[in-house]
mmCIF file of C-alpha atoms and ligand atoms in Angstrom:
data_model
loop_
_atom_site.group_PDB
_atom_site.id
_atom_site.type_symbol
_atom_site.label_atom_id
_atom_site.label_comp_id
_atom_site.label_asym_id
_atom_site.label_seq_id
_atom_site.Cartn_x
_atom_site.Cartn_y
_atom_site.Cartn_z
ATOM 1 C CA UNK A 61 -26.182 -21.916 -34.980
ATOM 2 C CA UNK A 62 -29.728 -20.477 -34.748
ATOM 3 C CA UNK A 63 -31.726 -21.731 -31.789
ATOM 4 C CA UNK A 64 -34.750 -23.949 -32.520
ATOM 5 C CA UNK A 65 -37.831 -21.788 -33.174
ATOM 6 C CA UNK A 66 -40.054 -20.967 -30.239
ATOM 7 C CA UNK A 67 -43.134 -23.197 -30.517
ATOM 8 C CA UNK A 68 -46.559 -21.986 -29.569
ATOM 9 C CA UNK A 69 -47.779 -23.355 -26.246
ATOM 10 C CA UNK A 70 -49.187 -26.691 -27.357
ATOM 11 C CA UNK A 71 -49.765 -28.557 -24.106
ATOM 12 C CA UNK A 72 -51.336 -27.768 -20.792
ATOM 13 C CA UNK A 73 -49.277 -30.274 -18.820
ATOM 14 C CA UNK A 74 -46.277 -32.084 -20.301
ATOM 15 C CA UNK A 75 -44.590 -34.870 -18.309
ATOM 16 C CA UNK A 76 -40.820 -35.333 -18.574
ATOM 17 C CA UNK A 77 -39.572 -38.595 -17.029
ATOM 18 C CA UNK A 78 -35.891 -39.161 -16.352
ATOM 19 C CA UNK A 79 -35.689 -35.419 -15.776
ATOM 20 C CA UNK A 80 -32.604 -35.708 -13.520
ATOM 21 C CA UNK A 81 -30.472 -37.452 -16.175
ATOM 22 C CA UNK A 82 -28.104 -35.883 -18.696
ATOM 23 C CA UNK A 83 -30.702 -35.344 -21.417
ATOM 24 C CA UNK A 84 -33.454 -34.737 -18.861
ATOM 25 C CA UNK A 85 -31.594 -31.754 -17.417
ATOM 26 C CA UNK A 86 -31.158 -30.293 -20.919
ATOM 27 C CA UNK A 87 -34.809 -30.802 -21.872
ATOM 28 C CA UNK A 88 -36.002 -29.453 -18.524
ATOM 29 C CA UNK A 89 -34.555 -26.091 -19.565
ATOM 30 C CA UNK A 90 -35.966 -26.259 -23.088
ATOM 31 C CA UNK A 91 -39.440 -27.851 -22.946
ATOM 32 C CA UNK A 92 -41.044 -25.189 -20.786
ATOM 33 C CA UNK A 93 -41.544 -23.218 -23.976
ATOM 34 C CA UNK A 94 -44.203 -25.586 -25.320
ATOM 35 C CA UNK A 95 -46.385 -26.158 -22.234
ATOM 36 C CA UNK A 96 -48.090 -24.345 -19.413
ATOM 37 C CA UNK A 97 -46.851 -26.811 -16.796
ATOM 38 C CA UNK A 98 -43.830 -29.091 -17.073
ATOM 39 C CA UNK A 99 -44.177 -32.040 -14.681
ATOM 40 C CA UNK A 100 -40.776 -33.501 -13.856
ATOM 41 C CA UNK A 101 -40.209 -37.013 -12.589
ATOM 42 C CA UNK A 102 -37.258 -39.220 -11.669
ATOM 43 C CA UNK A 103 -36.050 -41.448 -8.842
ATOM 44 C CA UNK A 104 -32.977 -39.207 -8.477
ATOM 45 C CA UNK A 105 -32.993 -35.752 -6.872
ATOM 46 C CA UNK A 106 -34.657 -33.084 -9.042
ATOM 47 C CA UNK A 107 -34.274 -30.029 -6.808
ATOM 48 C CA UNK A 108 -37.108 -27.607 -6.170
ATOM 49 C CA UNK A 109 -39.758 -26.884 -8.789
ATOM 50 C CA UNK A 110 -39.133 -23.651 -10.692
ATOM 51 C CA UNK A 111 -41.809 -21.408 -12.213
ATOM 52 C CA UNK A 112 -44.142 -23.461 -14.409
ATOM 53 C CA UNK A 113 -42.743 -26.736 -13.043
ATOM 54 C CA UNK A 114 -44.106 -29.546 -10.880
ATOM 55 C CA UNK A 115 -41.815 -32.142 -9.304
ATOM 56 C CA UNK A 116 -43.325 -35.616 -8.820
ATOM 57 C CA UNK A 117 -40.717 -38.263 -7.896
ATOM 58 C CA UNK A 118 -41.774 -41.792 -8.926
ATOM 59 C CA UNK A 119 -40.249 -45.188 -9.690
ATOM 60 C CA UNK A 120 -41.282 -46.583 -13.061
ATOM 61 C CA UNK A 121 -41.756 -50.100 -11.656
ATOM 62 C CA UNK A 122 -44.336 -48.789 -9.146
ATOM 63 C CA UNK A 123 -47.648 -49.064 -11.032
ATOM 64 C CA UNK A 124 -49.604 -47.050 -8.448
ATOM 65 C CA UNK A 125 -47.038 -44.240 -8.546
ATOM 66 C CA UNK A 126 -47.229 -44.215 -12.352
ATOM 67 C CA UNK A 127 -51.003 -43.920 -12.157
ATOM 68 C CA UNK A 128 -50.692 -40.840 -9.938
ATOM 69 C CA UNK A 129 -47.910 -39.419 -12.099
ATOM 70 C CA UNK A 130 -49.953 -39.531 -15.312
ATOM 71 C CA UNK A 131 -53.005 -37.792 -13.862
ATOM 72 C CA UNK A 132 -53.835 -34.591 -15.769
ATOM 73 C CA UNK A 133 -51.034 -35.088 -18.305
ATOM 74 C CA UNK A 134 -51.535 -34.221 -22.014
ATOM 75 C CA UNK A 135 -48.312 -35.624 -23.448
ATOM 76 C CA UNK A 136 -45.151 -37.345 -22.227
ATOM 77 C CA UNK A 137 -41.456 -37.205 -23.050
ATOM 78 C CA UNK A 138 -40.247 -40.496 -21.602
ATOM 79 C CA UNK A 139 -36.521 -40.530 -20.933
ATOM 80 C CA UNK A 140 -36.729 -42.488 -17.666
ATOM 81 C CA UNK A 141 -35.125 -45.855 -16.969
ATOM 82 C CA UNK A 142 -31.681 -47.430 -17.270
ATOM 83 C CA UNK A 143 -29.789 -45.737 -20.128
ATOM 84 C CA UNK A 144 -26.749 -47.991 -20.519
ATOM 85 C CA UNK A 145 -25.981 -51.684 -20.964
ATOM 86 C CA UNK A 146 -25.868 -53.704 -17.732
ATOM 87 C CA UNK A 147 -27.303 -56.634 -15.745
ATOM 88 C CA UNK A 148 -30.795 -57.721 -16.737
ATOM 89 C CA UNK A 149 -32.752 -57.294 -13.497
ATOM 90 C CA UNK A 150 -32.549 -53.454 -13.146
ATOM 91 C CA UNK A 151 -33.259 -53.115 -16.882
ATOM 92 C CA UNK A 152 -36.221 -55.484 -16.587
ATOM 93 C CA UNK A 153 -37.698 -53.431 -13.746
ATOM 94 C CA UNK A 154 -37.148 -49.900 -15.074
ATOM 95 C CA UNK A 155 -37.276 -50.364 -18.852
ATOM 96 C CA UNK A 156 -39.684 -53.257 -19.378
ATOM 97 C CA UNK A 157 -42.037 -53.324 -16.365
ATOM 98 C CA UNK A 158 -41.604 -49.548 -16.105
ATOM 99 C CA UNK A 159 -42.475 -48.701 -19.698
ATOM 100 C CA UNK A 160 -45.529 -50.971 -19.476
ATOM 101 C CA UNK A 161 -46.677 -49.177 -16.305
ATOM 102 C CA UNK A 162 -46.188 -45.807 -17.971
ATOM 103 C CA UNK A 163 -48.184 -46.727 -21.090
ATOM 104 C CA UNK A 164 -50.955 -48.364 -19.132
ATOM 105 C CA UNK A 165 -51.333 -45.307 -16.884
ATOM 106 C CA UNK A 166 -51.138 -43.036 -19.947
ATOM 107 C CA UNK A 167 -53.924 -45.003 -21.628
ATOM 108 C CA UNK A 168 -56.131 -44.826 -18.561
ATOM 109 C CA UNK A 169 -55.624 -41.069 -18.270
ATOM 110 C CA UNK A 170 -56.269 -40.363 -21.969
ATOM 111 C CA UNK A 171 -52.760 -39.157 -22.836
ATOM 112 C CA UNK A 172 -52.603 -38.445 -26.566
ATOM 113 C CA UNK A 173 -48.911 -38.761 -27.384
ATOM 114 C CA UNK A 174 -45.651 -40.104 -25.969
ATOM 115 C CA UNK A 175 -42.168 -39.296 -27.200
ATOM 116 C CA UNK A 176 -40.214 -42.391 -26.209
ATOM 117 C CA UNK A 177 -36.438 -42.276 -25.803
ATOM 118 C CA UNK A 178 -35.516 -45.484 -27.555
ATOM 119 C CA UNK A 179 -31.933 -46.022 -28.625
ATOM 120 C CA UNK A 180 -29.663 -46.836 -31.535
ATOM 121 C CA UNK A 181 -28.806 -49.972 -29.529
ATOM 122 C CA UNK A 182 -32.069 -51.514 -30.820
ATOM 123 C CA UNK A 183 -30.068 -52.008 -34.042
ATOM 124 C CA UNK A 184 -26.552 -52.059 -32.571
ATOM 125 C CA UNK A 185 -25.573 -55.347 -34.215
ATOM 126 C CA UNK A 186 -25.712 -53.909 -37.717
ATOM 127 C CA UNK A 187 -22.245 -53.227 -39.043
ATOM 128 C CA UNK A 188 -20.786 -49.768 -39.480
ATOM 129 C CA UNK A 189 -20.571 -50.361 -43.252
ATOM 130 C CA UNK A 190 -24.373 -50.692 -43.506
ATOM 131 C CA UNK A 191 -26.914 -47.899 -43.838
ATOM 132 C CA UNK A 192 -30.193 -48.956 -42.259
ATOM 133 C CA UNK A 193 -33.641 -47.480 -41.752
ATOM 134 C CA UNK A 194 -36.360 -48.027 -39.131
ATOM 135 C CA UNK A 195 -37.931 -50.548 -41.552
ATOM 136 C CA UNK A 196 -35.017 -52.957 -41.093
ATOM 137 C CA UNK A 197 -35.446 -55.726 -38.512
ATOM 138 C CA UNK A 198 -34.138 -54.936 -35.041
ATOM 139 C CA UNK A 199 -30.766 -56.378 -33.975
ATOM 140 C CA UNK A 200 -30.411 -55.401 -30.313
ATOM 141 C CA UNK A 201 -26.866 -55.374 -28.956
ATOM 142 C CA UNK A 202 -27.643 -56.242 -25.309
ATOM 143 C CA UNK A 203 -30.167 -56.201 -22.466
ATOM 144 C CA UNK A 204 -30.582 -52.454 -22.846
ATOM 145 C CA UNK A 205 -31.202 -52.632 -26.610
ATOM 146 C CA UNK A 206 -33.636 -55.507 -26.055
ATOM 147 C CA UNK A 207 -35.558 -53.446 -23.504
ATOM 148 C CA UNK A 208 -35.814 -50.534 -25.951
ATOM 149 C CA UNK A 209 -37.042 -52.897 -28.687
ATOM 150 C CA UNK A 210 -39.728 -54.021 -26.218
ATOM 151 C CA UNK A 211 -40.655 -50.370 -25.634
ATOM 152 C CA UNK A 212 -41.021 -49.768 -29.374
ATOM 153 C CA UNK A 213 -43.211 -52.865 -29.750
ATOM 154 C CA UNK A 214 -45.296 -51.747 -26.797
ATOM 155 C CA UNK A 215 -45.717 -48.327 -28.417
ATOM 156 C CA UNK A 216 -46.870 -49.954 -31.661
ATOM 157 C CA UNK A 217 -49.384 -52.080 -29.732
ATOM 158 C CA UNK A 218 -50.754 -49.101 -27.785
ATOM 159 C CA UNK A 219 -51.251 -47.223 -31.046
ATOM 160 C CA UNK A 220 -52.844 -50.149 -32.918
ATOM 161 C CA UNK A 221 -55.111 -51.118 -30.008
ATOM 162 C CA UNK A 222 -55.849 -47.786 -28.306
ATOM 163 C CA UNK A 223 -54.800 -45.003 -30.702
ATOM 164 C CA UNK A 224 -52.146 -43.652 -28.298
ATOM 165 C CA UNK A 225 -49.515 -42.091 -30.565
ATOM 166 C CA UNK A 226 -45.759 -42.432 -30.053
ATOM 167 C CA UNK A 227 -42.630 -41.209 -31.706
ATOM 168 C CA UNK A 228 -39.800 -43.599 -30.808
ATOM 169 C CA UNK A 229 -36.486 -41.756 -30.956
ATOM 170 C CA UNK A 230 -33.584 -44.107 -31.579
ATOM 171 C CA UNK A 231 -31.178 -41.637 -30.022
ATOM 172 C CA UNK A 232 -27.576 -41.888 -31.134
ATOM 173 C CA UNK A 233 -25.037 -40.154 -28.868
ATOM 174 C CA UNK A 234 -26.377 -36.930 -27.396
ATOM 175 C CA UNK A 235 -23.543 -35.163 -25.640
ATOM 176 C CA UNK A 236 -22.037 -31.653 -25.838
ATOM 177 C CA UNK A 237 -19.644 -32.984 -28.504
ATOM 178 C CA UNK A 238 -18.632 -36.331 -30.065
ATOM 179 C CA UNK A 239 -16.353 -38.255 -27.687
ATOM 180 C CA UNK A 240 -14.819 -40.689 -30.198
ATOM 181 C CA UNK A 241 -14.767 -41.610 -33.884
ATOM 182 C CA UNK A 242 -17.957 -43.676 -33.663
ATOM 183 C CA UNK A 243 -19.807 -40.605 -32.459
ATOM 184 C CA UNK A 244 -18.901 -38.720 -35.642
ATOM 185 C CA UNK A 245 -21.730 -40.849 -37.101
ATOM 186 C CA UNK A 246 -24.018 -41.096 -34.064
ATOM 187 C CA UNK A 247 -23.778 -37.597 -32.595
ATOM 188 C CA UNK A 248 -26.937 -35.626 -31.774
ATOM 189 C CA UNK A 249 -26.357 -32.083 -30.522
ATOM 190 C CA UNK A 250 -28.517 -30.810 -27.677
ATOM 191 C CA UNK A 251 -30.076 -28.189 -29.970
ATOM 192 C CA UNK A 252 -30.966 -30.891 -32.513
ATOM 193 C CA UNK A 253 -32.309 -33.069 -29.692
ATOM 194 C CA UNK A 254 -34.610 -30.184 -28.789
ATOM 195 C CA UNK A 255 -35.644 -29.776 -32.456
ATOM 196 C CA UNK A 256 -36.362 -33.503 -32.710
ATOM 197 C CA UNK A 257 -38.420 -33.658 -29.525
ATOM 198 C CA UNK A 258 -40.427 -30.547 -30.469
ATOM 199 C CA UNK A 259 -41.076 -31.927 -33.968
ATOM 200 C CA UNK A 260 -42.187 -35.234 -32.438
ATOM 201 C CA UNK A 261 -44.537 -33.504 -30.017
ATOM 202 C CA UNK A 262 -46.100 -31.179 -32.565
ATOM 203 C CA UNK A 263 -46.284 -33.081 -35.909
ATOM 204 C CA UNK A 264 -50.021 -33.380 -36.619
ATOM 205 C CA UNK A 265 -50.182 -37.137 -37.237
ATOM 206 C CA UNK A 266 -47.514 -39.625 -36.130
ATOM 207 C CA UNK A 267 -49.214 -42.965 -35.345
ATOM 208 C CA UNK A 268 -46.184 -44.882 -34.172
ATOM 209 C CA UNK A 269 -43.189 -43.378 -35.928
ATOM 210 C CA UNK A 270 -39.575 -44.405 -35.447
ATOM 211 C CA UNK A 271 -36.733 -41.986 -36.169
ATOM 212 C CA UNK A 272 -32.992 -42.086 -35.534
ATOM 213 C CA UNK A 273 -31.853 -39.244 -33.317
ATOM 214 C CA UNK A 274 -28.818 -37.827 -35.081
ATOM 215 C CA UNK A 275 -27.522 -34.481 -36.233
ATOM 216 C CA UNK A 276 -26.777 -33.696 -39.889
ATOM 217 C CA UNK A 277 -23.535 -35.710 -39.759
ATOM 218 C CA UNK A 278 -21.506 -36.327 -42.926
ATOM 219 C CA UNK A 279 -20.828 -39.926 -41.916
ATOM 220 C CA UNK A 280 -24.090 -41.704 -41.226
ATOM 221 C CA UNK A 281 -25.390 -45.267 -40.832
ATOM 222 C CA UNK A 282 -29.052 -44.308 -40.600
ATOM 223 C CA UNK A 283 -31.643 -43.245 -43.158
ATOM 224 C CA UNK A 284 -34.468 -41.125 -41.753
ATOM 225 C CA UNK A 285 -36.315 -40.652 -45.054
ATOM 226 C CA UNK A 286 -39.387 -42.469 -43.780
ATOM 227 C CA UNK A 287 -39.636 -40.083 -40.825
ATOM 228 C CA UNK A 288 -39.732 -36.956 -43.039
ATOM 229 C CA UNK A 289 -43.371 -36.387 -41.987
ATOM 230 C CA UNK A 290 -42.078 -35.311 -38.569
ATOM 231 C CA UNK A 291 -40.494 -32.234 -40.140
ATOM 232 C CA UNK A 292 -37.262 -32.693 -38.187
ATOM 233 C CA UNK A 293 -34.417 -30.736 -39.817
ATOM 234 C CA UNK A 294 -31.124 -31.125 -37.932
ATOM 235 C CA UNK A 295 -29.000 -27.970 -38.043
ATOM 236 C CA UNK A 296 -25.772 -29.215 -36.441
ATOM 237 C CA UNK A 297 -23.072 -31.601 -37.653
ATOM 238 C CA UNK A 298 -20.220 -33.562 -36.070
ATOM 239 C CA UNK A 299 -17.927 -32.451 -38.933
ATOM 240 C CA UNK A 300 -16.359 -29.463 -37.118
ATOM 241 C CA UNK A 301 -15.203 -31.953 -34.434
ATOM 242 C CA UNK A 302 -13.701 -34.464 -36.912
ATOM 243 C CA UNK A 303 -10.067 -33.368 -36.947
ATOM 244 C CA UNK A 304 -9.757 -33.197 -33.158
ATOM 245 C CA UNK A 305 -11.661 -36.483 -32.695
ATOM 246 C CA UNK A 306 -9.493 -38.351 -35.218
ATOM 247 C CA UNK A 307 -6.342 -36.905 -33.676
ATOM 248 C CA UNK A 308 -7.402 -38.214 -30.255
ATOM 249 C CA UNK A 309 -8.081 -41.694 -31.717
ATOM 250 C CA UNK A 310 -5.686 -42.032 -34.687
ATOM 251 C CA UNK A 311 -5.631 -45.852 -34.898
ATOM 252 C CA UNK A 312 -8.688 -48.122 -35.039
ATOM 253 C CA UNK A 313 -8.427 -51.879 -34.415
ATOM 254 C CA UNK A 314 -10.630 -53.277 -37.179
ATOM 255 C CA UNK A 315 -10.772 -56.674 -35.441
ATOM 256 C CA UNK A 316 -12.478 -55.092 -32.443
ATOM 257 C CA UNK A 317 -16.284 -55.693 -32.519
ATOM 258 C CA UNK A 318 -16.716 -52.219 -30.991
ATOM 259 C CA UNK A 319 -15.200 -50.842 -34.213
ATOM 260 C CA UNK A 320 -17.124 -53.154 -36.548
ATOM 261 C CA UNK A 321 -20.659 -52.786 -35.155
ATOM 262 C CA UNK A 322 -22.837 -49.689 -34.899
ATOM 263 C CA UNK A 323 -23.448 -50.254 -31.173
ATOM 264 C CA UNK A 324 -19.762 -49.674 -30.424
ATOM 265 C CA UNK A 325 -18.632 -50.714 -26.933
ATOM 266 C CA UNK A 326 -22.128 -51.920 -25.962
ATOM 267 C CA UNK A 327 -21.753 -55.008 -28.214
ATOM 268 C CA UNK A 328 -19.000 -56.538 -26.057
ATOM 269 C CA UNK A 329 -20.422 -55.766 -22.599
ATOM 270 C CA UNK A 330 -21.309 -58.752 -20.390
ATOM 271 C CA UNK A 331 -22.076 -61.460 -19.613
ATOM 272 C CA UNK A 332 -23.000 -59.937 -16.244
HETATM 273 C C1 LIG B 415 -27.328 -44.781 -25.506
HETATM 274 O O1 LIG B 415 -28.412 -45.276 -25.721
HETATM 275 C C2 LIG B 415 -26.906 -44.357 -24.159
HETATM 276 O O2 LIG B 415 -27.988 -43.930 -23.376
HETATM 277 C C3 LIG B 415 -25.841 -43.288 -24.185
HETATM 278 O O3 LIG B 415 -25.259 -43.221 -22.901
HETATM 279 C C4 LIG B 415 -24.765 -43.530 -25.251
HETATM 280 O O4 LIG B 415 -23.945 -44.542 -24.837
HETATM 281 C C5 LIG B 415 -25.417 -43.795 -26.576
HETATM 282 O O5 LIG B 415 -26.426 -44.772 -26.525
HETATM 283 C C6 LIG B 415 -24.431 -44.216 -27.676
HETATM 284 O O6 LIG B 415 -24.697 -45.180 -28.382
HETATM 285 O O7 LIG B 415 -23.416 -43.538 -27.831
#
């Protein structure tokens, strides 16, 4: 597959939060191409700063640290926080208090745009026989999905009240390849993730846009028509992985909520 096109340098300083996580490590390698300085942040170890990088460790729930972190930043790719379903308290701190701290610091420092890693789990309680769009009401499938719905609402408020633009990416399953049959619908390749983030950073006008983060999969539950203004064109598909994925998981239990609902295994997690 052709690599995403090289963008012109659009930003002086771009902040990547959650830079030590799975997607953060991928985007660390790829986002340098669109900024002069890539500022990396996480609570986990990030290693030494490479050329064109700055490393600024910070906890999202620490408002003062967020204020320092956002200084001199033009735009943000916010991947930080808890990325799976779990007990409420850590999600409250990192994903709800944390996203508020980030937006408030971004507003105070005049940041123009945030690309927010939301999640398909904002709508995880829709069934797998429904095709939905970002206009449909949210149906979070747990604490994590609820926290991402809060982040999207916060993004809408910060645009309506302060003009701070956001693209909320309802990321499906971004891994090297689909791990199970559900991911034949939800898979987002790393190259398409890069394309989606670059499109979200560089589209001229986004307001608060919501888009599902998926590759050009044949099976799909999500309609991104209303996000066409972003200019995101996925180039990869889960289809080449179908035969091997179905062979690994030949029988599906249709009584299992993880098989019925789009959120998969997240819908049955807890109570914690
Ligand atoms: C997510 O939001 C998670 O961060 C990721 O680990 C996957 O589980 C993904 O959703 C998914 O739905 O497959």
